[in-house]
Amino acid sequence: HGLRAGTGGARRGAAPRVSLSPQPPKAKPPEEGDAPPAKRAPIFYGSLEEKERERLAKGESGLLGKEGMKAALEAGNINISSGEVFDLEDHLSERQAEVLAEFERRKRARQINVSTDDAEVKACLRALGEPITLFGEGPAERRERLRNILSVVGTDALKKTRKDDDRSKKSKEEYQQTWYHEGPRSLKTARLWLANYSLPRAAKRLEEARLLKEIPEATRTSQRQELHKSLRSLNNFCSQIGDDRPLSYCHFSPNSKLLATACWSGLCKLWSVPDCNLVHTLRGHSTNVGAIVFHPKATVSLDKKDVSLASCAADGSVKLWNLERAVLCCSDEPVADIEGHSMRVARVMWHPSGRFLGTTCYDHSWRLWDLEAQEEILHQEGHSKGVYDIAFHTDGSLAGTGGLDAFGRVWDLRTGRCIMFLEGHLKEIYGINFSPNGYHVATGSGDNTCKVWDLRQRKCIYTIPAHQNLVTGVRFEPNHGNFLLTGAYDNTAKIWTHPGWSPLKTLAGHEGKVMGLDISLDGQLIATCSYDRTFKLWTAE
């Protein structure tokens, strides 16, 4: 039998057939670390058909009977919907909210108009409290930064800052605003009298200045050097306990033989100079006495029956005293009381003529009293806080006031106008004084400095860093103004050259704050009173 080609068997020499069907993967040999899977038993829940047949046979409507359904409802195991539907709010993710807010901000930023003036852009940034420029930032980047800031805080913030600036400017203008009270008919008469009194004195002062200028410069320099040498040799001549409470003020009599002191106990005392013996005690005030001052002509040419002293206290009382009645008749009662102050009266000062008395009050005003007419002729406001000190020009034409608002004012008594506004101190002004030369004014403040103002230039010409604590008083030498005396809460008084304002001498000796100071008219003595209840007299060796 022969073989049939192509059907029965494989041809000799033909290639072997290759199967294209996928072969099952060969099982991996088990590794040593692999554990065999655990075999779990199948869970059988039972057939539901038999229970369903039983239910249908019993005629029940469900898997539970009526009683079972009722019990399940009462137990709260079955809740049946009432059919009410509540709309749920669409809560966005925080990321989506941030993205939307950023898009809104950019949209607002595109709608904000920013000035192209770089200076105005910087001013807006400063008003918003932002740095006006950043490192490497140009005008374009600065404008874009301002636009982005306004898109966050809103344009109203810039308007608010501008309103605050306008409000501060208005308040500053109010500080410089002057209020005028309607005075009595006698005020016009008093102003005319003051003009007739001051003009001849001004002419006399100018004539003396011309004569002084004719003195050779070498002679004037020699006299100044002798004075400075004498001032450098000042020493404590006398020290006396003035009262059981601190002393607040001291003042020399015009003849330089008496010294009046004011105490916090309400007493005013007169002391002999230079032996510092008690002459008389004036009892009339019931609270802290702020000041006591002699009449400009007392002990010199004043009639013995006239008023010789004036004092003021924290309760608003102002009392007038007669020296002869107090000393010779041993009277403790004042001659008269001046009423009308509703708040504390800090200082009193006589006008150089002796006819008028000036008082400063914590009701933001100062007043001028005509003692001949026995009435108040001027009630002047102008300070935003209490008025503390007052001084009169040597001619009698001007009055200077220093207030707790850190400002001073110079008033023309002949016209009633404020002719100069003393602005520059950082804290309250506690002392003011005119120089005998007629054009210099000194002020002492709580900022520890003493400023010297020129009435001709209408500005501050020098600031003396005088003390280490607040300055309580300033005094020019009363005859020629050759030196300036200052006292402060650093327990010292200091003497400064005029002009030049260089320190000459420090009067140290008090154990407490220097509350008051004065210079005798003869220029030989300096008095200081202190919180340590003592007053001291200083004189050259």
PDB file of C-alpha atoms in Angstrom, residues 127-339:
ATOM      1  CA  ALA A 127      -2.544 107.134  53.208  1.00  0.00           C
ATOM      2  CA  LEU A 128      -3.480 103.436  53.163  1.00  0.00           C
ATOM      3  CA  GLY A 129      -0.558 102.565  55.415  1.00  0.00           C
ATOM      4  CA  GLU A 130       1.333 100.690  52.709  1.00  0.00           C
ATOM      5  CA  PRO A 131       5.016 101.140  51.776  1.00  0.00           C
ATOM      6  CA  ILE A 132       5.308 103.745  49.046  1.00  0.00           C
ATOM      7  CA  THR A 133       7.840 101.688  47.113  1.00  0.00           C
ATOM      8  CA  LEU A 134       9.280  98.193  47.093  1.00  0.00           C
ATOM      9  CA  PHE A 135      12.709  97.013  46.041  1.00  0.00           C
ATOM     10  CA  GLY A 136      13.047  97.094  42.258  1.00  0.00           C
ATOM     11  CA  GLU A 137       9.553  98.510  41.814  1.00  0.00           C
ATOM     12  CA  GLY A 138       8.856 101.029  39.072  1.00  0.00           C
ATOM     13  CA  PRO A 139       5.939 103.430  38.550  1.00  0.00           C
ATOM     14  CA  ALA A 140       3.939 100.886  36.518  1.00  0.00           C
ATOM     15  CA  GLU A 141       4.340  98.141  39.118  1.00  0.00           C
ATOM     16  CA  ARG A 142       3.478 100.659  41.835  1.00  0.00           C
ATOM     17  CA  ARG A 143       0.251 101.616  40.079  1.00  0.00           C
ATOM     18  CA  GLU A 144      -0.671  97.966  39.686  1.00  0.00           C
ATOM     19  CA  ARG A 145       0.017  97.312  43.366  1.00  0.00           C
ATOM     20  CA  LEU A 146      -2.202 100.228  44.355  1.00  0.00           C
ATOM     21  CA  ARG A 147      -4.945  98.917  42.073  1.00  0.00           C
ATOM     22  CA  ASN A 148      -4.728  95.457  43.654  1.00  0.00           C
ATOM     23  CA  ILE A 149      -4.830  96.928  47.165  1.00  0.00           C
ATOM     24  CA  LEU A 150      -7.885  99.020  46.335  1.00  0.00           C
ATOM     25  CA  SER A 151      -9.608  95.976  44.849  1.00  0.00           C
ATOM     26  CA  VAL A 152      -9.238  94.253  48.221  1.00  0.00           C
ATOM     27  CA  VAL A 153      -9.936  97.057  50.721  1.00  0.00           C
ATOM     28  CA  GLY A 154     -12.258  99.035  48.462  1.00  0.00           C
ATOM     29  CA  THR A 155     -12.043 102.592  47.210  1.00  0.00           C
ATOM     30  CA  ASP A 156     -14.009 103.790  50.238  1.00  0.00           C
ATOM     31  CA  ALA A 157     -10.964 103.151  52.426  1.00  0.00           C
ATOM     32  CA  LEU A 158      -9.000 105.809  50.546  1.00  0.00           C
ATOM     33  CA  LYS A 159     -11.891 108.240  50.845  1.00  0.00           C
ATOM     34  CA  LYS A 160     -12.082 107.561  54.581  1.00  0.00           C
ATOM     35  CA  THR A 161      -8.381 108.278  55.072  1.00  0.00           C
ATOM     36  CA  ARG A 162      -8.747 111.524  53.160  1.00  0.00           C
ATOM     37  CA  LYS A 163     -11.690 112.501  55.354  1.00  0.00           C
ATOM     38  CA  ASP A 164      -9.606 111.760  58.447  1.00  0.00           C
ATOM     39  CA  ASP A 165      -6.822 113.967  57.087  1.00  0.00           C
ATOM     40  CA  ASP A 166      -9.299 116.760  56.421  1.00  0.00           C
ATOM     41  CA  ARG A 167     -10.694 116.344  59.922  1.00  0.00           C
ATOM     42  CA  SER A 168      -7.215 116.583  61.453  1.00  0.00           C
ATOM     43  CA  LYS A 169      -6.519 119.706  59.401  1.00  0.00           C
ATOM     44  CA  LYS A 170      -9.771 121.239  60.603  1.00  0.00           C
ATOM     45  CA  SER A 171      -8.929 120.420  64.223  1.00  0.00           C
ATOM     46  CA  LYS A 172      -5.530 122.062  63.737  1.00  0.00           C
ATOM     47  CA  GLU A 173      -7.255 125.135  62.341  1.00  0.00           C
ATOM     48  CA  GLU A 174      -9.546 125.156  65.365  1.00  0.00           C
ATOM     49  CA  TYR A 175      -6.452 125.336  67.583  1.00  0.00           C
ATOM     50  CA  GLN A 176      -5.535 128.563  65.821  1.00  0.00           C
ATOM     51  CA  GLN A 177      -9.062 129.925  65.840  1.00  0.00           C
ATOM     52  CA  THR A 178      -9.802 132.800  68.189  1.00  0.00           C
ATOM     53  CA  TRP A 179     -13.079 133.400  69.965  1.00  0.00           C
ATOM     54  CA  TYR A 180     -14.117 136.829  71.173  1.00  0.00           C
ATOM     55  CA  HIS A 181     -16.567 137.633  73.955  1.00  0.00           C
ATOM     56  CA  GLU A 182     -18.556 140.818  73.818  1.00  0.00           C
ATOM     57  CA  GLY A 183     -17.063 143.116  76.423  1.00  0.00           C
ATOM     58  CA  PRO A 184     -18.662 145.912  78.430  1.00  0.00           C
ATOM     59  CA  ARG A 185     -18.690 149.524  77.316  1.00  0.00           C
ATOM     60  CA  SER A 186     -15.782 150.246  79.619  1.00  0.00           C
ATOM     61  CA  LEU A 187     -13.556 147.956  77.495  1.00  0.00           C
ATOM     62  CA  LYS A 188     -13.159 150.630  74.822  1.00  0.00           C
ATOM     63  CA  THR A 189     -12.162 153.161  77.452  1.00  0.00           C
ATOM     64  CA  ALA A 190      -9.659 150.699  78.901  1.00  0.00           C
ATOM     65  CA  ARG A 191      -8.120 150.021  75.482  1.00  0.00           C
ATOM     66  CA  LEU A 192      -7.633 153.739  74.874  1.00  0.00           C
ATOM     67  CA  TRP A 193      -6.071 154.088  78.308  1.00  0.00           C
ATOM     68  CA  LEU A 194      -3.703 151.173  77.580  1.00  0.00           C
ATOM     69  CA  ALA A 195      -2.670 152.754  74.278  1.00  0.00           C
ATOM     70  CA  ASN A 196      -1.926 156.091  75.928  1.00  0.00           C
ATOM     71  CA  TYR A 197       0.018 154.294  78.652  1.00  0.00           C
ATOM     72  CA  SER A 198       2.094 151.985  76.443  1.00  0.00           C
ATOM     73  CA  LEU A 199       3.095 154.257  73.564  1.00  0.00           C
ATOM     74  CA  PRO A 200       5.248 156.671  75.632  1.00  0.00           C
ATOM     75  CA  ARG A 201       6.892 153.723  77.408  1.00  0.00           C
ATOM     76  CA  ALA A 202       7.690 152.119  74.054  1.00  0.00           C
ATOM     77  CA  ALA A 203       9.263 155.349  72.818  1.00  0.00           C
ATOM     78  CA  LYS A 204      11.338 155.568  75.998  1.00  0.00           C
ATOM     79  CA  ARG A 205      12.491 151.962  75.633  1.00  0.00           C
ATOM     80  CA  LEU A 206      13.587 152.537  72.043  1.00  0.00           C
ATOM     81  CA  GLU A 207      15.484 155.662  73.053  1.00  0.00           C
ATOM     82  CA  GLU A 208      17.339 153.692  75.745  1.00  0.00           C
ATOM     83  CA  ALA A 209      18.174 151.024  73.179  1.00  0.00           C
ATOM     84  CA  ARG A 210      19.668 153.660  70.882  1.00  0.00           C
ATOM     85  CA  LEU A 211      21.775 155.056  73.710  1.00  0.00           C
ATOM     86  CA  LEU A 212      22.951 151.556  74.616  1.00  0.00           C
ATOM     87  CA  LYS A 213      23.974 150.965  71.028  1.00  0.00           C
ATOM     88  CA  GLU A 214      26.220 154.037  71.118  1.00  0.00           C
ATOM     89  CA  ILE A 215      28.319 152.477  73.887  1.00  0.00           C
ATOM     90  CA  PRO A 216      31.507 151.004  72.386  1.00  0.00           C
ATOM     91  CA  GLU A 217      31.411 147.289  71.722  1.00  0.00           C
ATOM     92  CA  ALA A 218      34.494 146.716  73.867  1.00  0.00           C
ATOM     93  CA  THR A 219      32.796 148.315  76.869  1.00  0.00           C
ATOM     94  CA  ARG A 220      29.653 146.270  76.413  1.00  0.00           C
ATOM     95  CA  THR A 221      31.681 143.084  76.054  1.00  0.00           C
ATOM     96  CA  SER A 222      33.595 143.860  79.220  1.00  0.00           C
ATOM     97  CA  GLN A 223      30.373 144.496  81.144  1.00  0.00           C
ATOM     98  CA  ARG A 224      28.905 141.256  79.840  1.00  0.00           C
ATOM     99  CA  GLN A 225      31.971 139.290  80.888  1.00  0.00           C
ATOM    100  CA  GLU A 226      31.826 140.762  84.384  1.00  0.00           C
ATOM    101  CA  LEU A 227      28.170 139.798  84.650  1.00  0.00           C
ATOM    102  CA  HIS A 228      28.864 136.244  83.496  1.00  0.00           C
ATOM    103  CA  LYS A 229      31.691 135.944  85.999  1.00  0.00           C
ATOM    104  CA  SER A 230      29.359 137.071  88.763  1.00  0.00           C
ATOM    105  CA  LEU A 231      26.636 134.629  87.700  1.00  0.00           C
ATOM    106  CA  ARG A 232      29.067 131.712  87.645  1.00  0.00           C
ATOM    107  CA  SER A 233      29.895 132.424  91.279  1.00  0.00           C
ATOM    108  CA  LEU A 234      26.269 132.141  92.460  1.00  0.00           C
ATOM    109  CA  ASN A 235      25.837 130.032  95.586  1.00  0.00           C
ATOM    110  CA  ASN A 236      23.100 129.130  98.021  1.00  0.00           C
ATOM    111  CA  PHE A 237      22.847 132.033 100.443  1.00  0.00           C
ATOM    112  CA  CYS A 238      19.831 130.985 102.503  1.00  0.00           C
ATOM    113  CA  SER A 239      17.505 127.992 102.758  1.00  0.00           C
ATOM    114  CA  GLN A 240      14.269 128.051 104.728  1.00  0.00           C
ATOM    115  CA  ILE A 241      11.400 125.624 105.310  1.00  0.00           C
ATOM    116  CA  GLY A 242       8.364 127.452 104.024  1.00  0.00           C
ATOM    117  CA  ASP A 243       5.472 125.220 105.069  1.00  0.00           C
ATOM    118  CA  ASP A 244       4.314 121.707 105.894  1.00  0.00           C
ATOM    119  CA  ARG A 245       3.182 121.259 102.289  1.00  0.00           C
ATOM    120  CA  PRO A 246       5.040 121.903  99.003  1.00  0.00           C
ATOM    121  CA  LEU A 247       5.644 125.499  97.914  1.00  0.00           C
ATOM    122  CA  SER A 248       4.146 126.376  94.545  1.00  0.00           C
ATOM    123  CA  TYR A 249       5.228 129.978  93.880  1.00  0.00           C
ATOM    124  CA  CYS A 250       7.550 132.751  95.058  1.00  0.00           C
ATOM    125  CA  HIS A 251       7.778 136.451  94.163  1.00  0.00           C
ATOM    126  CA  PHE A 252      10.015 139.346  95.226  1.00  0.00           C
ATOM    127  CA  SER A 253       8.598 142.699  96.293  1.00  0.00           C
ATOM    128  CA  PRO A 254       9.556 145.705  94.117  1.00  0.00           C
ATOM    129  CA  ASN A 255      12.024 146.952  96.767  1.00  0.00           C
ATOM    130  CA  SER A 256      13.603 143.445  96.969  1.00  0.00           C
ATOM    131  CA  LYS A 257      13.162 143.338 100.762  1.00  0.00           C
ATOM    132  CA  LEU A 258      10.249 140.900 100.956  1.00  0.00           C
ATOM    133  CA  LEU A 259       9.556 137.517  99.440  1.00  0.00           C
ATOM    134  CA  ALA A 260       6.038 136.106  99.124  1.00  0.00           C
ATOM    135  CA  THR A 261       5.529 132.341  98.934  1.00  0.00           C
ATOM    136  CA  ALA A 262       2.417 130.315  98.088  1.00  0.00           C
ATOM    137  CA  CYS A 263       1.798 126.884  99.602  1.00  0.00           C
ATOM    138  CA  TRP A 264      -0.371 123.885  98.860  1.00  0.00           C
ATOM    139  CA  SER A 265      -1.755 124.161 102.373  1.00  0.00           C
ATOM    140  CA  GLY A 266      -3.690 127.274 101.323  1.00  0.00           C
ATOM    141  CA  LEU A 267      -1.387 129.669 103.181  1.00  0.00           C
ATOM    142  CA  CYS A 268       0.582 132.582 101.759  1.00  0.00           C
ATOM    143  CA  LYS A 269       3.593 133.816 103.702  1.00  0.00           C
ATOM    144  CA  LEU A 270       5.763 136.923 103.643  1.00  0.00           C
ATOM    145  CA  TRP A 271       9.468 136.583 104.424  1.00  0.00           C
ATOM    146  CA  SER A 272      12.124 139.209 105.056  1.00  0.00           C
ATOM    147  CA  VAL A 273      15.085 139.326 102.677  1.00  0.00           C
ATOM    148  CA  PRO A 274      17.894 138.388 103.002  1.00  0.00           C
ATOM    149  CA  ASP A 275      17.588 136.905 106.526  1.00  0.00           C
ATOM    150  CA  CYS A 276      14.527 134.778 105.571  1.00  0.00           C
ATOM    151  CA  ASN A 277      12.489 135.471 108.715  1.00  0.00           C
ATOM    152  CA  LEU A 278       8.724 135.032 108.652  1.00  0.00           C
ATOM    153  CA  VAL A 279       6.991 138.417 108.619  1.00  0.00           C
ATOM    154  CA  HIS A 280       3.325 137.466 108.257  1.00  0.00           C
ATOM    155  CA  THR A 281       1.013 134.642 107.215  1.00  0.00           C
ATOM    156  CA  LEU A 282      -1.960 135.356 104.955  1.00  0.00           C
ATOM    157  CA  ARG A 283      -4.880 133.007 105.619  1.00  0.00           C
ATOM    158  CA  GLY A 284      -7.744 133.065 103.194  1.00  0.00           C
ATOM    159  CA  HIS A 285      -7.510 130.169 100.777  1.00  0.00           C
ATOM    160  CA  SER A 286      -8.758 126.706 101.650  1.00  0.00           C
ATOM    161  CA  THR A 287      -6.950 124.762  98.932  1.00  0.00           C
ATOM    162  CA  ASN A 288      -3.737 124.771  96.875  1.00  0.00           C
ATOM    163  CA  VAL A 289      -2.540 128.298  96.150  1.00  0.00           C
ATOM    164  CA  GLY A 290      -1.281 128.659  92.589  1.00  0.00           C
ATOM    165  CA  ALA A 291       0.464 132.039  92.770  1.00  0.00           C
ATOM    166  CA  ILE A 292       0.911 135.218  94.789  1.00  0.00           C
ATOM    167  CA  VAL A 293       2.342 138.403  93.231  1.00  0.00           C
ATOM    168  CA  PHE A 294       3.193 141.901  94.459  1.00  0.00           C
ATOM    169  CA  HIS A 295       1.705 145.033  92.940  1.00  0.00           C
ATOM    170  CA  PRO A 296       4.340 146.657  90.628  1.00  0.00           C
ATOM    171  CA  LYS A 297       4.507 149.706  92.907  1.00  0.00           C
ATOM    172  CA  ALA A 298       4.013 148.024  96.273  1.00  0.00           C
ATOM    173  CA  THR A 299       6.652 148.906  98.917  1.00  0.00           C
ATOM    174  CA  VAL A 300       7.873 151.670  96.584  1.00  0.00           C
ATOM    175  CA  SER A 301       5.334 154.362  95.732  1.00  0.00           C
ATOM    176  CA  LEU A 302       1.966 152.695  96.247  1.00  0.00           C
ATOM    177  CA  ASP A 303      -0.475 154.176  98.712  1.00  0.00           C
ATOM    178  CA  LYS A 304      -0.491 152.089 101.859  1.00  0.00           C
ATOM    179  CA  LYS A 305      -4.261 151.683 101.704  1.00  0.00           C
ATOM    180  CA  ASP A 306      -4.275 150.240  98.205  1.00  0.00           C
ATOM    181  CA  VAL A 307      -4.147 146.607  97.224  1.00  0.00           C
ATOM    182  CA  SER A 308      -0.580 145.307  97.456  1.00  0.00           C
ATOM    183  CA  LEU A 309      -0.822 141.604  96.601  1.00  0.00           C
ATOM    184  CA  ALA A 310      -3.026 139.213  94.640  1.00  0.00           C
ATOM    185  CA  SER A 311      -3.268 135.440  94.967  1.00  0.00           C
ATOM    186  CA  CYS A 312      -5.199 132.612  93.311  1.00  0.00           C
ATOM    187  CA  ALA A 313      -6.091 129.020  94.187  1.00  0.00           C
ATOM    188  CA  ALA A 314      -7.263 125.764  92.659  1.00  0.00           C
ATOM    189  CA  ASP A 315     -10.882 126.333  93.730  1.00  0.00           C
ATOM    190  CA  GLY A 316     -11.168 129.314  91.369  1.00  0.00           C
ATOM    191  CA  SER A 317     -10.814 131.977  94.058  1.00  0.00           C
ATOM    192  CA  VAL A 318      -8.760 135.149  93.585  1.00  0.00           C
ATOM    193  CA  LYS A 319      -8.024 137.274  96.641  1.00  0.00           C
ATOM    194  CA  LEU A 320      -6.564 140.766  97.056  1.00  0.00           C
ATOM    195  CA  TRP A 321      -4.448 141.736 100.053  1.00  0.00           C
ATOM    196  CA  ASN A 322      -3.262 144.987 101.645  1.00  0.00           C
ATOM    197  CA  LEU A 323       0.300 144.862 102.945  1.00  0.00           C
ATOM    198  CA  GLU A 324      -0.059 147.480 105.698  1.00  0.00           C
ATOM    199  CA  ARG A 325      -3.254 145.942 106.997  1.00  0.00           C
ATOM    200  CA  ALA A 326      -1.682 142.495 107.003  1.00  0.00           C
ATOM    201  CA  VAL A 327       1.631 143.425 108.648  1.00  0.00           C
ATOM    202  CA  LEU A 328       0.811 146.332 110.962  1.00  0.00           C
ATOM    203  CA  CYS A 329      -2.731 145.376 111.916  1.00  0.00           C
ATOM    204  CA  CYS A 330      -1.984 141.616 111.896  1.00  0.00           C
ATOM    205  CA  SER A 331      -5.038 140.964 109.746  1.00  0.00           C
ATOM    206  CA  ASP A 332      -5.350 137.579 108.071  1.00  0.00           C
ATOM    207  CA  GLU A 333      -8.362 138.477 105.960  1.00  0.00           C
ATOM    208  CA  PRO A 334      -8.137 139.621 102.315  1.00  0.00           C
ATOM    209  CA  VAL A 335      -9.293 143.052 101.265  1.00  0.00           C
ATOM    210  CA  ALA A 336     -11.517 141.736  98.478  1.00  0.00           C
ATOM    211  CA  ASP A 337     -12.390 138.607  96.527  1.00  0.00           C
ATOM    212  CA  ILE A 338     -12.667 138.394  92.761  1.00  0.00           C
ATOM    213  CA  GLU A 339     -15.458 136.038  91.738  1.00  0.00           C
TER     214      GLU A 339
END
